[in-house]
PDB file of C-alpha atoms in Angstrom:
ATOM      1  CA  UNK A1135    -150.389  65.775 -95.398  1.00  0.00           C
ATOM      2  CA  UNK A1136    -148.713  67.625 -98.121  1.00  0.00           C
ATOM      3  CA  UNK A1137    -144.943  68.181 -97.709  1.00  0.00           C
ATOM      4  CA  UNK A1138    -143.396  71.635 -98.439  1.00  0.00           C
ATOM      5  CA  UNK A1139    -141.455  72.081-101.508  1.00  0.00           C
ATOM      6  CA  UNK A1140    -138.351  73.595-101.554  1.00  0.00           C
ATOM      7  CA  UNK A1141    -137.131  76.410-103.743  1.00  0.00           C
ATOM      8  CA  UNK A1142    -134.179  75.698-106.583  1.00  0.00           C
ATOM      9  CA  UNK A1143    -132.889  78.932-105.488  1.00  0.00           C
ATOM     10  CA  UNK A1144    -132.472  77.558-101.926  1.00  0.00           C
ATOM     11  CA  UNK A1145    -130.727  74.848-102.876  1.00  0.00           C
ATOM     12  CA  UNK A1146    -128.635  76.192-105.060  1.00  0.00           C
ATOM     13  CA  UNK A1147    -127.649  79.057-102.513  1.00  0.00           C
ATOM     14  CA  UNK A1148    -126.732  75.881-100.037  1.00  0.00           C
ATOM     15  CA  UNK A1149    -124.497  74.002-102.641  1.00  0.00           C
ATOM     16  CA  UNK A1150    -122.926  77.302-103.037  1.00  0.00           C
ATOM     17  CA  UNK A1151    -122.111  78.124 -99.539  1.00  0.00           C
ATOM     18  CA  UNK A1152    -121.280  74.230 -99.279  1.00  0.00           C
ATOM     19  CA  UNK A1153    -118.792  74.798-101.872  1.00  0.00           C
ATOM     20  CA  UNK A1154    -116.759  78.037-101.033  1.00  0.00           C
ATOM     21  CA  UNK A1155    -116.924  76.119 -97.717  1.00  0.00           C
ATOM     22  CA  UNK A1156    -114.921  72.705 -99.210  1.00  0.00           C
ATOM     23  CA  UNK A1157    -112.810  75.465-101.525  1.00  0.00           C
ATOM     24  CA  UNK A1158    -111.698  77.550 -97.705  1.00  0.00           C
ATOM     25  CA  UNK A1159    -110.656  74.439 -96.282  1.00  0.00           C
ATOM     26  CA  UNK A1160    -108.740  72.709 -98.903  1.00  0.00           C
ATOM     27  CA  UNK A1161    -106.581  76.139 -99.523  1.00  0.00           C
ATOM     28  CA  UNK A1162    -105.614  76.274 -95.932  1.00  0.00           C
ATOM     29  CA  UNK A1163    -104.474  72.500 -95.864  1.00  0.00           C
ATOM     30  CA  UNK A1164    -103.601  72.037 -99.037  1.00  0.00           C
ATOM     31  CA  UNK A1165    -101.777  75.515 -99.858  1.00  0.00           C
ATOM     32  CA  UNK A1166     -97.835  74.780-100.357  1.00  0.00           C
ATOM     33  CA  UNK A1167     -95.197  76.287 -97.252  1.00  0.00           C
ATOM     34  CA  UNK A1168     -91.513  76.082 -97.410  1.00  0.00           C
ATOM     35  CA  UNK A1169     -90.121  74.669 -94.169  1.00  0.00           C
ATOM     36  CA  UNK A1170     -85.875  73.688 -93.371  1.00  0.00           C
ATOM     37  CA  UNK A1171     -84.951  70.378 -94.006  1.00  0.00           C
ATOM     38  CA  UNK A1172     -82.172  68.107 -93.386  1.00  0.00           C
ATOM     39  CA  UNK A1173     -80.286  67.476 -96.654  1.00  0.00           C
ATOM     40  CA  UNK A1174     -77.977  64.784 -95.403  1.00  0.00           C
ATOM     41  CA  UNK A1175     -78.135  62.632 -92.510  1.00  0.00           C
ATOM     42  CA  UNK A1176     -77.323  64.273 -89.397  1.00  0.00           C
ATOM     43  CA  UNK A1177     -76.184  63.157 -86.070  1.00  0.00           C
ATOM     44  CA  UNK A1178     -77.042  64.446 -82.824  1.00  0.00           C
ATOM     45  CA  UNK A1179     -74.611  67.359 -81.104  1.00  0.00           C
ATOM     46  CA  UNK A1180     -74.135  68.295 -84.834  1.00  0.00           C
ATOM     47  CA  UNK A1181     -74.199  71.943 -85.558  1.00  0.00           C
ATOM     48  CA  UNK A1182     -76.123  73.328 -88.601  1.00  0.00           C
ATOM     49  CA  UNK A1183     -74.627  74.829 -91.737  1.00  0.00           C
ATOM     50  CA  UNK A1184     -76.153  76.153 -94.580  1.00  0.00           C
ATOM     51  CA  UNK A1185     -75.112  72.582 -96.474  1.00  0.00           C
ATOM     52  CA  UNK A1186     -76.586  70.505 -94.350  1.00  0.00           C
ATOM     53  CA  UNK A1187     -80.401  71.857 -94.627  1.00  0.00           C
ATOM     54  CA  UNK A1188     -82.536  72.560 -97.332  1.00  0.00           C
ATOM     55  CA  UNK A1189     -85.849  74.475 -97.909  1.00  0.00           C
ATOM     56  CA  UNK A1190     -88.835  71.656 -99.043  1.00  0.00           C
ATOM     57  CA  UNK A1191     -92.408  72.389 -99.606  1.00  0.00           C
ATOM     58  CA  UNK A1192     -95.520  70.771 -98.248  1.00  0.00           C
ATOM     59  CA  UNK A1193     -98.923  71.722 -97.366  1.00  0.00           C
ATOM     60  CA  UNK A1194     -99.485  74.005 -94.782  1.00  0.00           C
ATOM     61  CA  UNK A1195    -101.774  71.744 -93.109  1.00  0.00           C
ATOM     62  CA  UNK A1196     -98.709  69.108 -92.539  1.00  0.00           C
ATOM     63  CA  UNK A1197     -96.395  72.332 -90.945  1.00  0.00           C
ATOM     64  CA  UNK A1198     -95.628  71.692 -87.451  1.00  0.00           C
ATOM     65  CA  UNK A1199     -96.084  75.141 -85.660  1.00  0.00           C
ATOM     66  CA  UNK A1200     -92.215  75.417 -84.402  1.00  0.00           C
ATOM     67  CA  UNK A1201     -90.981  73.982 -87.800  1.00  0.00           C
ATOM     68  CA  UNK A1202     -88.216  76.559 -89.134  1.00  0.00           C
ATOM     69  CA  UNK A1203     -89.453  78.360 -92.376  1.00  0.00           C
ATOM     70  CA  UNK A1204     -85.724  79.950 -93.116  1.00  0.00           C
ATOM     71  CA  UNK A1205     -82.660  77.510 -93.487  1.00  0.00           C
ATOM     72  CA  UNK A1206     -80.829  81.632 -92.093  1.00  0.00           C
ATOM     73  CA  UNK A1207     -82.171  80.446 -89.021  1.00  0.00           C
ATOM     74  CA  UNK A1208     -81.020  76.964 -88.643  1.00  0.00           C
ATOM     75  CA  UNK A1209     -77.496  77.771 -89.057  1.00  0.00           C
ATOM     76  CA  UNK A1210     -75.367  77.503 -86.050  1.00  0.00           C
ATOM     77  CA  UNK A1211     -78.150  75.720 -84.401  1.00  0.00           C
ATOM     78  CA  UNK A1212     -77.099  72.249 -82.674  1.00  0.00           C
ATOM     79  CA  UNK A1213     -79.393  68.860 -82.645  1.00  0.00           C
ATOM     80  CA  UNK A1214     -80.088  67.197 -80.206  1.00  0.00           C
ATOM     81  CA  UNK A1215     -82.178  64.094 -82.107  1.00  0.00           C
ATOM     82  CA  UNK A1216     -80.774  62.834 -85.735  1.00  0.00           C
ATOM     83  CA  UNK A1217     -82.170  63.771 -88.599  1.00  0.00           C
ATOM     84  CA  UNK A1218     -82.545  61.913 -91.724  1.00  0.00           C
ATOM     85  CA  UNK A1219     -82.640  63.512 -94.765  1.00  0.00           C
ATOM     86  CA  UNK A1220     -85.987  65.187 -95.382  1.00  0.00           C
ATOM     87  CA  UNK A1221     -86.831  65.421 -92.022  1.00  0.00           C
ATOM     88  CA  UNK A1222     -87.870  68.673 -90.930  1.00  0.00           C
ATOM     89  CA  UNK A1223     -85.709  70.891 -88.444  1.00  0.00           C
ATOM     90  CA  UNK A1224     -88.291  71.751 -85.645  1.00  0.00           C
ATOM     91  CA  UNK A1225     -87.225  74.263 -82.701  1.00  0.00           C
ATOM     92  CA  UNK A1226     -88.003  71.561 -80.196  1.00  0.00           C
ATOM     93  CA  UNK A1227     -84.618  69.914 -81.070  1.00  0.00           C
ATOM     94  CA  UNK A1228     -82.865  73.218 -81.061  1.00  0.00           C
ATOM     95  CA  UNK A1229     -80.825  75.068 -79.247  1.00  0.00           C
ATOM     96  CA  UNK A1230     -81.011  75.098 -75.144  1.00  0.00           C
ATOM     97  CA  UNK A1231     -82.970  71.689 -75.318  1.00  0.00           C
ATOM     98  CA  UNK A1232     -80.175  70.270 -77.581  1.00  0.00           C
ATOM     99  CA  UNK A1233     -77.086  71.944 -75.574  1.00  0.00           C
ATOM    100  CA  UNK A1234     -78.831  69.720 -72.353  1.00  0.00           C
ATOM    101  CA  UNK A1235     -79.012  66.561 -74.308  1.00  0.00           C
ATOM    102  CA  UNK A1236     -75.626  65.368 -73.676  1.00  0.00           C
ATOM    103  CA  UNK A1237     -75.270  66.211 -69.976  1.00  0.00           C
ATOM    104  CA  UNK A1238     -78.241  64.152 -69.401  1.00  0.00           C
ATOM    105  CA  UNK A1239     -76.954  61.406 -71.248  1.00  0.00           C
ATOM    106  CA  UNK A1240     -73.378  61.284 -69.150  1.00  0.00           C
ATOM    107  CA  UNK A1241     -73.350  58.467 -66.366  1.00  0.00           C
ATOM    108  CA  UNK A1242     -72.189  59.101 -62.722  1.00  0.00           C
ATOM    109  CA  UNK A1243     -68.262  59.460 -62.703  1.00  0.00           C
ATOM    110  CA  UNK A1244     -68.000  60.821 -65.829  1.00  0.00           C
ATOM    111  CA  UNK A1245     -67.589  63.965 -67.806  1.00  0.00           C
ATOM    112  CA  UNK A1246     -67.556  65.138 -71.567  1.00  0.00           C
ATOM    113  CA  UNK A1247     -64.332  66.447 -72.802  1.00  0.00           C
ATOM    114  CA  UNK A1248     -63.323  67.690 -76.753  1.00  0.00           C
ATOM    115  CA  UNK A1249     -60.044  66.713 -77.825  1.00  0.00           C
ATOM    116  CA  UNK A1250     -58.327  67.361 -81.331  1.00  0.00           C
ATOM    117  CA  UNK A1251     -58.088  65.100 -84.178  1.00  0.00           C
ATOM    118  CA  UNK A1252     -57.175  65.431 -87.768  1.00  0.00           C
ATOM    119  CA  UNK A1253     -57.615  62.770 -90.379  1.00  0.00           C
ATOM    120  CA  UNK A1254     -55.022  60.410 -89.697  1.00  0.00           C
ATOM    121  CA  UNK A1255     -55.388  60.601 -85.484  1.00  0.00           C
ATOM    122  CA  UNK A1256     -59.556  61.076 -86.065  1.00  0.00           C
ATOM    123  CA  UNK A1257     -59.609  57.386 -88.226  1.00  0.00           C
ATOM    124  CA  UNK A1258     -59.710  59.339 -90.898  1.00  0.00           C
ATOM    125  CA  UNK A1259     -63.292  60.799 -90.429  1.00  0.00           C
ATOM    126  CA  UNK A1260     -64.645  57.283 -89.572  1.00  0.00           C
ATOM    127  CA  UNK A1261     -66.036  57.951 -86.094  1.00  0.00           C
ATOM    128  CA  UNK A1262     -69.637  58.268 -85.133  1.00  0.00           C
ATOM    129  CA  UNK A1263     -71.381  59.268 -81.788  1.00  0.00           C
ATOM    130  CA  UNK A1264     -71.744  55.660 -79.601  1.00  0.00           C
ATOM    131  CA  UNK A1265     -68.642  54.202 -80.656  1.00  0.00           C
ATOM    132  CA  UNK A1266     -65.585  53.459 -78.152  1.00  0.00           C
ATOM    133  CA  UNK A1267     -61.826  54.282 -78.915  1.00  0.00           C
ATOM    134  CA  UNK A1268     -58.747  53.936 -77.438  1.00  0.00           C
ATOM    135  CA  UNK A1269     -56.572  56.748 -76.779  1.00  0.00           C
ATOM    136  CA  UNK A1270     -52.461  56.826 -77.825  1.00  0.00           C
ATOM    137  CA  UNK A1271     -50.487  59.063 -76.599  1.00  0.00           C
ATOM    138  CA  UNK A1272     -47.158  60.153 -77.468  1.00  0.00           C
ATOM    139  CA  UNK A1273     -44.766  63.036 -75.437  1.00  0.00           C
ATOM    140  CA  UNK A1274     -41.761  64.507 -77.332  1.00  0.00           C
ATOM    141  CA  UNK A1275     -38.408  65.760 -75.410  1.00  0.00           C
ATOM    142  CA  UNK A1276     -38.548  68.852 -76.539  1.00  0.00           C
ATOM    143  CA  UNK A1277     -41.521  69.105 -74.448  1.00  0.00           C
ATOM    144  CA  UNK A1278     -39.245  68.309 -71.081  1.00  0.00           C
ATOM    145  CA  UNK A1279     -36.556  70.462 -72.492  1.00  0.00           C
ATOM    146  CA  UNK A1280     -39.075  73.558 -73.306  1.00  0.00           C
ATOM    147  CA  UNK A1281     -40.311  73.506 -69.490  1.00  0.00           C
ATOM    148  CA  UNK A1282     -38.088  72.546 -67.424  1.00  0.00           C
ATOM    149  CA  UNK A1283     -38.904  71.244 -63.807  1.00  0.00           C
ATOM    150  CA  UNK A1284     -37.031  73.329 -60.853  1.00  0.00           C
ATOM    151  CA  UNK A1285     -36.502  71.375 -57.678  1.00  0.00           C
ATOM    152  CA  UNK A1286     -36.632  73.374 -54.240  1.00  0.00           C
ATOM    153  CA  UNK A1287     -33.111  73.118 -52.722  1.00  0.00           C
ATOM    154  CA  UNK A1288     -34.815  72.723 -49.425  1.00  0.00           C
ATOM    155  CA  UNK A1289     -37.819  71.962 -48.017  1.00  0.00           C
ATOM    156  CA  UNK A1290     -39.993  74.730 -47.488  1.00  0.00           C
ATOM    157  CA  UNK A1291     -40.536  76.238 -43.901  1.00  0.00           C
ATOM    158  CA  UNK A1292     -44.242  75.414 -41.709  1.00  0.00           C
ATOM    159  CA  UNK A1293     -46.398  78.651 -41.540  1.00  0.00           C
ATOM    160  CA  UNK A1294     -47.354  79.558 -37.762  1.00  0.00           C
ATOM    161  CA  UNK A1295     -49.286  81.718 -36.374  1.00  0.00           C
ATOM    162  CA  UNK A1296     -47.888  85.045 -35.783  1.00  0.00           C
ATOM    163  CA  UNK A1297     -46.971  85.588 -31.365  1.00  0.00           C
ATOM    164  CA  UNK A1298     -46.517  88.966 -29.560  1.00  0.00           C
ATOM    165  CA  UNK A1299     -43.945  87.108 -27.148  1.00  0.00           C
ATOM    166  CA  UNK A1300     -40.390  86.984 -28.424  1.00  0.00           C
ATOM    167  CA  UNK A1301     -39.102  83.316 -29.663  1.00  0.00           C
ATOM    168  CA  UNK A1302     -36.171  81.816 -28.938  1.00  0.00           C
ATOM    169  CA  UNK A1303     -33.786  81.712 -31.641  1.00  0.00           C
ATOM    170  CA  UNK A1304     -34.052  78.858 -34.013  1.00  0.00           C
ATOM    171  CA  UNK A1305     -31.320  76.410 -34.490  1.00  0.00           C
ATOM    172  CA  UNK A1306     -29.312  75.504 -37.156  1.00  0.00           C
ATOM    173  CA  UNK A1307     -30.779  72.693 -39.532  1.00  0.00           C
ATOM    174  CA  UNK A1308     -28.912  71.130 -42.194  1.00  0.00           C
ATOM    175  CA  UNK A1309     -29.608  71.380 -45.578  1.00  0.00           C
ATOM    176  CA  UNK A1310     -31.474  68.422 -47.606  1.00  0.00           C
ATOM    177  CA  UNK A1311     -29.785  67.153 -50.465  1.00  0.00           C
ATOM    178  CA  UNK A1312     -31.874  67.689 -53.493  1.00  0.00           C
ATOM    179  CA  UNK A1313     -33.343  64.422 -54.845  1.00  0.00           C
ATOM    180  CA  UNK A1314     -31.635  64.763 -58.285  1.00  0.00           C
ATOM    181  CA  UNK A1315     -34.108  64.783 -61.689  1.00  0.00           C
ATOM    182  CA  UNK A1316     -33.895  61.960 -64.044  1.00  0.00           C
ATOM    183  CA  UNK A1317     -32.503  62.668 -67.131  1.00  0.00           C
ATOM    184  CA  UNK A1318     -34.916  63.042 -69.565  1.00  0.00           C
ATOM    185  CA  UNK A1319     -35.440  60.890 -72.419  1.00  0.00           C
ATOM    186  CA  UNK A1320     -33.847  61.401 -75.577  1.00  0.00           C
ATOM    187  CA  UNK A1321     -36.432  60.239 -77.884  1.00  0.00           C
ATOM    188  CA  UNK A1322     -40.357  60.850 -77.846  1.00  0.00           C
ATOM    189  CA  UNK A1323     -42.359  58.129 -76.273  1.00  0.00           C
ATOM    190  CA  UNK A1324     -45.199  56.774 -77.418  1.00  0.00           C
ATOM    191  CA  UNK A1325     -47.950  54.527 -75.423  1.00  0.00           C
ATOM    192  CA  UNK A1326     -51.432  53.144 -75.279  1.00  0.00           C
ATOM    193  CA  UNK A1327     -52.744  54.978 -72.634  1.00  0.00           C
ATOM    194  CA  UNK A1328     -56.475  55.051 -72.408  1.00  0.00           C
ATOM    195  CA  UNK A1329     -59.724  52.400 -73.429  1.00  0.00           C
ATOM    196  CA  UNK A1330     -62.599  52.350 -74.075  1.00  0.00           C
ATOM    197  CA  UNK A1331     -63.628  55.840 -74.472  1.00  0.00           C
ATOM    198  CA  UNK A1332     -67.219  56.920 -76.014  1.00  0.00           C
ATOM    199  CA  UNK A1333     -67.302  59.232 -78.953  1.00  0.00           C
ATOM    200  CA  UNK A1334     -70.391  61.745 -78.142  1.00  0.00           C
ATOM    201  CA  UNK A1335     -70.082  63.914 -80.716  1.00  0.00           C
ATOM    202  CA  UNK A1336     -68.300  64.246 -84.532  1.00  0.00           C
ATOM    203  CA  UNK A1337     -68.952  67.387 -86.304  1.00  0.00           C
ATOM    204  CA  UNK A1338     -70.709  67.037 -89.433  1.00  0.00           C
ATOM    205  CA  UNK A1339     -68.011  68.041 -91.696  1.00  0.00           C
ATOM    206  CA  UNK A1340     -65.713  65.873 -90.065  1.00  0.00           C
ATOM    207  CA  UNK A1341     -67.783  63.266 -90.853  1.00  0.00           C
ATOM    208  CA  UNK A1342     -66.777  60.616 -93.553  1.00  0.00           C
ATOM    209  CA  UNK A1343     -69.711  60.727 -96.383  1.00  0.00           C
ATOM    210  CA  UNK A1344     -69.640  58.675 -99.577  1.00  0.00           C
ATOM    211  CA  UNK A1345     -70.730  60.571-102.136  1.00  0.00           C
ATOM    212  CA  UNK A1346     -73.440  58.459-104.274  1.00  0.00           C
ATOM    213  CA  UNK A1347     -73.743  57.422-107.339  1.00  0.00           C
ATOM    214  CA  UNK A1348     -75.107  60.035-110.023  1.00  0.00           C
ATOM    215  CA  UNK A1349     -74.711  62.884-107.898  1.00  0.00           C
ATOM    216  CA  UNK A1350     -75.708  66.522-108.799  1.00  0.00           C
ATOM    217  CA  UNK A1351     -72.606  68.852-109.002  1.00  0.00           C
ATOM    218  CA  UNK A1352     -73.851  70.430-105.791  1.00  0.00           C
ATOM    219  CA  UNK A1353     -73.517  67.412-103.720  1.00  0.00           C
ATOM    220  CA  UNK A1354     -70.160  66.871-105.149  1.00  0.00           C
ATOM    221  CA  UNK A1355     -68.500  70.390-104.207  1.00  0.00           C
ATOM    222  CA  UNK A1356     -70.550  69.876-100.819  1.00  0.00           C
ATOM    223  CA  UNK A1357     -68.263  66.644-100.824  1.00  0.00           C
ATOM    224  CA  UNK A1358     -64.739  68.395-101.462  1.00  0.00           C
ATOM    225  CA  UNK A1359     -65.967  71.424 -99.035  1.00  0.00           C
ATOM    226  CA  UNK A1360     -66.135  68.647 -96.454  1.00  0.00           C
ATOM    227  CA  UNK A1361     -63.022  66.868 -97.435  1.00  0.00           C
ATOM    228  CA  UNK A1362     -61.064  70.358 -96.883  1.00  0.00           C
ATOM    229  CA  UNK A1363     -62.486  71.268 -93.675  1.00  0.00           C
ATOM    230  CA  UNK A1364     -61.682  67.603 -92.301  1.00  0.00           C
ATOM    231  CA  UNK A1365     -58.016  67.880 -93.154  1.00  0.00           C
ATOM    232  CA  UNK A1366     -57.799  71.419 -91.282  1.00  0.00           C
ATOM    233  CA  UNK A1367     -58.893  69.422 -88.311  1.00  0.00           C
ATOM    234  CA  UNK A1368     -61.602  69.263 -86.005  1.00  0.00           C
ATOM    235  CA  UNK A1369     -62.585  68.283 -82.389  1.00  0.00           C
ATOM    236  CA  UNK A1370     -64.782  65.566 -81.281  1.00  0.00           C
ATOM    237  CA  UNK A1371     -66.216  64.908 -78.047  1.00  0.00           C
ATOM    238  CA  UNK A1372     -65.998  61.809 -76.052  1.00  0.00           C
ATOM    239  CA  UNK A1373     -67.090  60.761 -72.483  1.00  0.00           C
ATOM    240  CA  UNK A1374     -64.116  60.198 -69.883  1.00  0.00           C
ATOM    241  CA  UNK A1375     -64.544  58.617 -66.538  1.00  0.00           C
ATOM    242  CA  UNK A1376     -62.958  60.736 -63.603  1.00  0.00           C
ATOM    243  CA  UNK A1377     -61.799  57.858 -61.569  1.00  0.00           C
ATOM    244  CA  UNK A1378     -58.005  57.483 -61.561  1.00  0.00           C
ATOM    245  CA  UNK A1379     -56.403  54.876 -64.227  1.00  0.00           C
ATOM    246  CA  UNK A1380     -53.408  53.032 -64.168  1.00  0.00           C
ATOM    247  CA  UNK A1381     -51.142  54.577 -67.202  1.00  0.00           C
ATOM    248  CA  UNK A1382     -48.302  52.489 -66.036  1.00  0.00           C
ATOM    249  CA  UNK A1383     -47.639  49.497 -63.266  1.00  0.00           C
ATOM    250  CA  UNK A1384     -48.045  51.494 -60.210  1.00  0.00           C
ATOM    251  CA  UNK A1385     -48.459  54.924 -61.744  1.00  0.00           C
ATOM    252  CA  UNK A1386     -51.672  56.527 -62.003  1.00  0.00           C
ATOM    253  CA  UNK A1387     -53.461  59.269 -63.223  1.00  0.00           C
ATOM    254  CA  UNK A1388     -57.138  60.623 -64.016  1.00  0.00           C
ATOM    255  CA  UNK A1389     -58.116  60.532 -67.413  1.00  0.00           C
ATOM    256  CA  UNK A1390     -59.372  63.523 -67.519  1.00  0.00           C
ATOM    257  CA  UNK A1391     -55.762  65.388 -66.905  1.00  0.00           C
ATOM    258  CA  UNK A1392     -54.201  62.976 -68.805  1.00  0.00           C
ATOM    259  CA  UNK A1393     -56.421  63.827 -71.809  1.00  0.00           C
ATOM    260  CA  UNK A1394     -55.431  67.787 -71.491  1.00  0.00           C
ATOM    261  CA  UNK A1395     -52.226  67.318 -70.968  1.00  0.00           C
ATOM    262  CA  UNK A1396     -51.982  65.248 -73.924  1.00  0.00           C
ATOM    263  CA  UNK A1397     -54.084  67.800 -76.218  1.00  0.00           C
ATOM    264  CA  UNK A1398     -52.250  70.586 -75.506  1.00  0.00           C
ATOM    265  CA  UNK A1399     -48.380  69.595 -75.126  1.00  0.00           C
ATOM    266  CA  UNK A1400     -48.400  66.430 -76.520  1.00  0.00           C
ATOM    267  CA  UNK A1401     -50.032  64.343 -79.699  1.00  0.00           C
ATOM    268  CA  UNK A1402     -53.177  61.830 -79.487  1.00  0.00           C
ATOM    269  CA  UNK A1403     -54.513  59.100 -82.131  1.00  0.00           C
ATOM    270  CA  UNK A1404     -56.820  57.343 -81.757  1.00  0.00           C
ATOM    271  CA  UNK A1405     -57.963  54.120 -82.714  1.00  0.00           C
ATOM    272  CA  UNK A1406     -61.461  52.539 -83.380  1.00  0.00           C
ATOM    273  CA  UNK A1407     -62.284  49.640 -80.860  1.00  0.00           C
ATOM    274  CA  UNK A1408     -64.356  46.451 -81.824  1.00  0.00           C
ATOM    275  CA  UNK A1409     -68.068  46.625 -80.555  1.00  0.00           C
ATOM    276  CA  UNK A1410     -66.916  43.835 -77.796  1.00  0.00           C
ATOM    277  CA  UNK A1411     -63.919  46.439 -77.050  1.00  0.00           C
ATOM    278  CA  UNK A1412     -60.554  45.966 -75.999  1.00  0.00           C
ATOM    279  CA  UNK A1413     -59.434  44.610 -72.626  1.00  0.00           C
ATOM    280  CA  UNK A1414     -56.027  45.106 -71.708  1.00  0.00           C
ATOM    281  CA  UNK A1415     -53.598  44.281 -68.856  1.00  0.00           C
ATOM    282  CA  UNK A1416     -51.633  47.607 -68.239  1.00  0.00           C
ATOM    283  CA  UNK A1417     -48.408  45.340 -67.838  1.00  0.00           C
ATOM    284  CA  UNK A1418     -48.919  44.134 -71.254  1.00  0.00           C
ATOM    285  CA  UNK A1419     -48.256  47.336 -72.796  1.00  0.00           C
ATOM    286  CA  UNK A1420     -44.901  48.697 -73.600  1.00  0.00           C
ATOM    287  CA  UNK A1421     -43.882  52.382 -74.364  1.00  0.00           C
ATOM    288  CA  UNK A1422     -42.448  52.673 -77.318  1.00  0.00           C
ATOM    289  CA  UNK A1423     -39.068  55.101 -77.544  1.00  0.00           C
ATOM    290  CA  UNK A1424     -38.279  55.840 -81.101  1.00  0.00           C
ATOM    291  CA  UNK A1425     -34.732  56.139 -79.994  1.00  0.00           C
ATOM    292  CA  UNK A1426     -34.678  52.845 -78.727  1.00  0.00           C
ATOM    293  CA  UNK A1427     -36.590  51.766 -81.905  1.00  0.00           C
ATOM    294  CA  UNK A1428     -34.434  53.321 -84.090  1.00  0.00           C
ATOM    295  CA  UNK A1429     -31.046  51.423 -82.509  1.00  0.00           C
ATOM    296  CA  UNK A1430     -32.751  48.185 -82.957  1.00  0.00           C
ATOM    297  CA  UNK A1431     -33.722  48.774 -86.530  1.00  0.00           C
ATOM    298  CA  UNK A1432     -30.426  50.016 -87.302  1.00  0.00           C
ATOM    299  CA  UNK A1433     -28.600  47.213 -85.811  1.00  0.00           C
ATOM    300  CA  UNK A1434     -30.664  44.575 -87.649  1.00  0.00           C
ATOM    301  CA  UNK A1435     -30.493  46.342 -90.982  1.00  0.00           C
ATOM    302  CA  UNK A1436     -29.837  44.575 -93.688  1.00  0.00           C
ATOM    303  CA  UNK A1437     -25.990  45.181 -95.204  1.00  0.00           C
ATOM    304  CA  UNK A1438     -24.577  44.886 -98.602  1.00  0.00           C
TER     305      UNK A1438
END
């Protein structure tokens, strides 16, 4: 039995086809694509700036489809997973999904707040999400003076219901004598008030960064544009519990309040626990009045 020969032509025709084939293939894998990504580290709950991301090419074959090809659209975007640098900023972690990440991430009985810190009350840019801190608080007098309490000179009158049949006249009653107010003090205050807090979130340029060794010019203005933004200020966000606290011996309060009250009238610093963190007996702390502070140094000072 004689086998059939085939034609040259045929075969060539085949490696041909075979070839444009491999060629197809290869250009839609191999073919560069920009896509956004992360120029520093970044840590979740971080919002996106045009410094943090960077536009890196690889083949379009290794392009996720929801990868972002514009870092225009990254900015203002918050992350909800860490990125380390070269990793590529994907929708998935974007947006909605990332704005749900920390509620789901709170325990029962307690709540996210965002207080204020600068550089000397934020640990000077030290803080990062997952560690604990202890709150200070301190209350100046101006703050009493500036709102001033007014105490009811007597008690106020029961609401009834309103009666179509005429009352009999009501008697006399004497008046209460106003509990009077405490003086208030004449020097701000200043106490360890809360423990044990979790940082959530730190802004990125907040953030403390070394800069490296050898770094490009870019990385070093990035550096001093951070630097400048951290001194302006910033907020951070940490987790509070919402069950009352004992500020002082007998006195309590819920954090949360406490926290506002704090933010908005008073000062806060805060200081960065131990990873075993701090356990302290509320009677073993002492408020601190500068006025008082200020007598004792000034009796003990040294004389000529």
């Amino acid at each position: 039995m004689q086998t059939k020969k085939r034609s040259p032509f045929t075969a060539i025709v085949l490696a041909v086809i075979i070839g444009l084939l491999v060629i197809a293939l290869l250009n839609g894998v191999v073919r560069p694509t920009q896509v956004v990504v992360a120029r520093v580290p970044i840590s979740p709950g971080t919002l996106l700036t045009a410094e943090l991301v960077e536009l890196h090419t690889i083949p379009a074959g290794a392009k996720p489809a929801d990868a972002l090809t514009k870092v225009e659209d990254a900015a203002g975007k918050m992350v909800a997973v860490g990125r380390a640098p070269g990793d590529m900023i994907v929708q998935s972690i974007l947006g909605e999904i990332a704005g749900a990440g920390l509620p789901a991430e709170l325990p029962e009985g307690h709540i996210a707040m965002a207080i204020h810190v600068d550089l000397a009350s934020g640990v000077a840019g030290l803080l990062r999400a997952g560690q604990t801190v202890t709150v200070i608080g301190m209350i100046s007098p101006d703050l009493i003076n500036e709102n001033p309490t007014t105490v009811l000179p007597a008690a106020i009158p029961e609401f009834s219901s309103p009666s179509l049949t005429p009352s009999a006249p009501l008697l006399a009653t004497a008046t209460p004598t106003p509990t009077p107010t405490p003086a208030p003090p004449s020097a701000p205050l200043a106490r360890l008030a809360i423990t044990g807090l979790k940082v959530l979130m730190v802004p990125q340029p907040f953030r403390y960064e070394e800069v490296p060794a050898g770094a490009s010019e870019e990385q070093l203005f990035a550096s001093a544009r951070t630097s400048a933004a951290s001194q302006d200020g910033s907020v951070i966000v940490v987790q509070v519990p919402t069950t009352a606290v004992e500020v002082t011996p007998g006195f309590k309060v819920d954090p949360p309040t406490l926290l506002a009250a704090l933010d908005q009238y008073g000062i806060i610093h805060l200081a960065l626990e131990p990873v075993s963190g701090v356990n302290l007996d509320v009677s073993d702390v002492v408020t601190l009045n500068l006025g008082e502070l200020y007598e004792e140094m000034n009796d003990h000072r040294k004389k000529d």
